[in-house]
Each structure stands twice: as C-alpha cells, then as structure tokens.
C-alpha cells in the first residue's frame, strides 16, 4: 500500500505509471478490432481501448473509485443519453 501511495503522491511516478498503463492501448485496440471482426486500425476500437484504459485514471482521482469505474463502463455499454441541455435563462 505504501508503494501505491508513493506513486499517487509523486507526480513523476504517477505520470510514469500512467504512460506504462497506456502503452497497452494499441494492443487492446487490436484485440477489440479482432473481436469485432473489423480492421486492426479501426478508430472505434482505438477509441474504446483508450476510454477503457483511461477509466483507471478516472477511478484513482474519484472519491468513490468503484462508482467511477461503474459509471464509465455503463457509458461504454449503453452509450450517452444525456437530457437536452438548456441555457441558464431557459432558452433552447
């Protein structure tokens, strides 16, 4: 646990850990593309891989890491369905 706290509280170590984690993005994107039966350079697969891997960084900064991961993967699974945005003054 001490090592994890050291990484979290040391910007250089935190940046390094993030880079090491994200280095798997291309391999994950290729695996997703293969699973979907699309070309290895499919941009949707790359975006999905990036989003999935970045979820760990989101969770590390969240007050409730489990909720952060659940919210991110719910978005991945179900997509975005935000209510219509309105201006503060009520204009559409």
C-alpha positions as CSV (number, residue, x, y, z in Angstrom):
1,X,0.0,0.0,0.0
2,X,2.9,2.4,0.7
3,X,4.2,2.0,-2.9
4,X,0.8,2.8,-4.3
5,X,0.5,6.0,-2.1
6,X,4.0,7.0,-3.2
7,X,3.1,6.7,-6.8
8,X,-0.2,8.6,-6.3
9,X,1.5,11.4,-4.4
10,X,4.6,11.8,-6.7
11,X,3.8,13.5,-10.0
12,X,6.7,12.0,-11.9
13,X,5.9,8.5,-10.7
14,X,2.2,9.0,-11.3
15,X,2.9,10.2,-14.9
16,X,5.2,7.2,-15.5
17,X,2.7,4.7,-14.2
18,X,0.0,6.3,-16.5
19,X,2.3,6.0,-19.5
20,X,3.1,2.4,-18.7
21,X,-0.6,1.6,-18.4
22,X,-1.5,3.4,-21.6
23,X,1.2,1.7,-23.6
24,X,-1.3,-1.2,-23.9
25,X,-3.7,0.9,-25.8
26,X,-2.7,-0.3,-29.3
27,X,-2.7,-4.0,-28.3
28,X,-6.1,-3.6,-26.6
29,X,-7.5,-1.8,-29.7
30,X,-6.2,-4.5,-32.0
31,X,-7.8,-7.2,-29.7
32,X,-11.1,-5.3,-29.7
33,X,-11.0,-4.9,-33.5
34,X,-10.3,-8.6,-34.0
35,X,-13.2,-9.5,-31.6
36,X,-15.5,-7.2,-33.7
37,X,-14.2,-8.5,-37.0
38,X,-13.0,-5.1,-38.2
39,X,-9.6,-4.0,-39.5
40,X,-6.9,-3.5,-36.9
41,X,-6.8,0.2,-37.5
42,X,-10.5,0.7,-36.8
43,X,-10.9,4.1,-35.0
44,X,-13.9,3.0,-32.9
45,X,-11.8,0.2,-31.5
46,X,-9.0,2.6,-30.7
47,X,-11.4,5.0,-29.0
48,X,-12.9,2.2,-27.0
49,X,-9.5,1.0,-25.9
50,X,-8.4,4.5,-24.9
51,X,-11.6,5.1,-22.9
52,X,-11.4,1.8,-21.1
53,X,-7.8,2.3,-20.1
54,X,-8.3,5.9,-19.0
55,X,-11.0,4.7,-16.7
56,X,-8.3,3.6,-14.2
57,X,-7.0,7.2,-14.0
58,X,-10.5,8.5,-13.5
59,X,-11.1,6.0,-10.7
60,X,-7.8,7.0,-9.0
61,X,-9.0,10.6,-8.8
62,X,-12.5,9.8,-7.7
63,X,-13.9,9.9,-4.2
64,X,-15.6,6.6,-4.9
65,X,-13.4,4.7,-7.4
66,X,-15.8,1.8,-7.8
67,X,-18.6,4.1,-8.7
68,X,-16.3,5.9,-11.2
69,X,-15.5,2.6,-13.0
70,X,-19.1,1.5,-12.9
71,X,-20.2,4.8,-14.5
72,X,-17.5,4.7,-17.2
73,X,-18.3,1.2,-18.2
74,X,-22.1,1.8,-18.1
75,X,-21.4,4.6,-20.6
76,X,-19.4,2.2,-22.7
77,X,-22.1,-0.4,-22.6
78,X,-25.1,1.8,-23.1
79,X,-23.8,4.9,-24.7
80,X,-24.5,8.5,-24.0
81,X,-28.1,9.6,-23.5
82,X,-28.0,13.0,-21.8
83,X,-31.1,15.1,-21.5
84,X,-31.4,18.1,-23.8
85,X,-29.1,20.8,-22.5
86,X,-30.8,24.2,-21.8
87,X,-29.4,27.6,-21.3
88,X,-29.5,29.1,-17.8
89,X,-32.1,31.6,-18.9
90,X,-34.4,28.9,-20.3
91,X,-33.6,29.3,-24.0
92,X,-33.4,26.1,-26.1
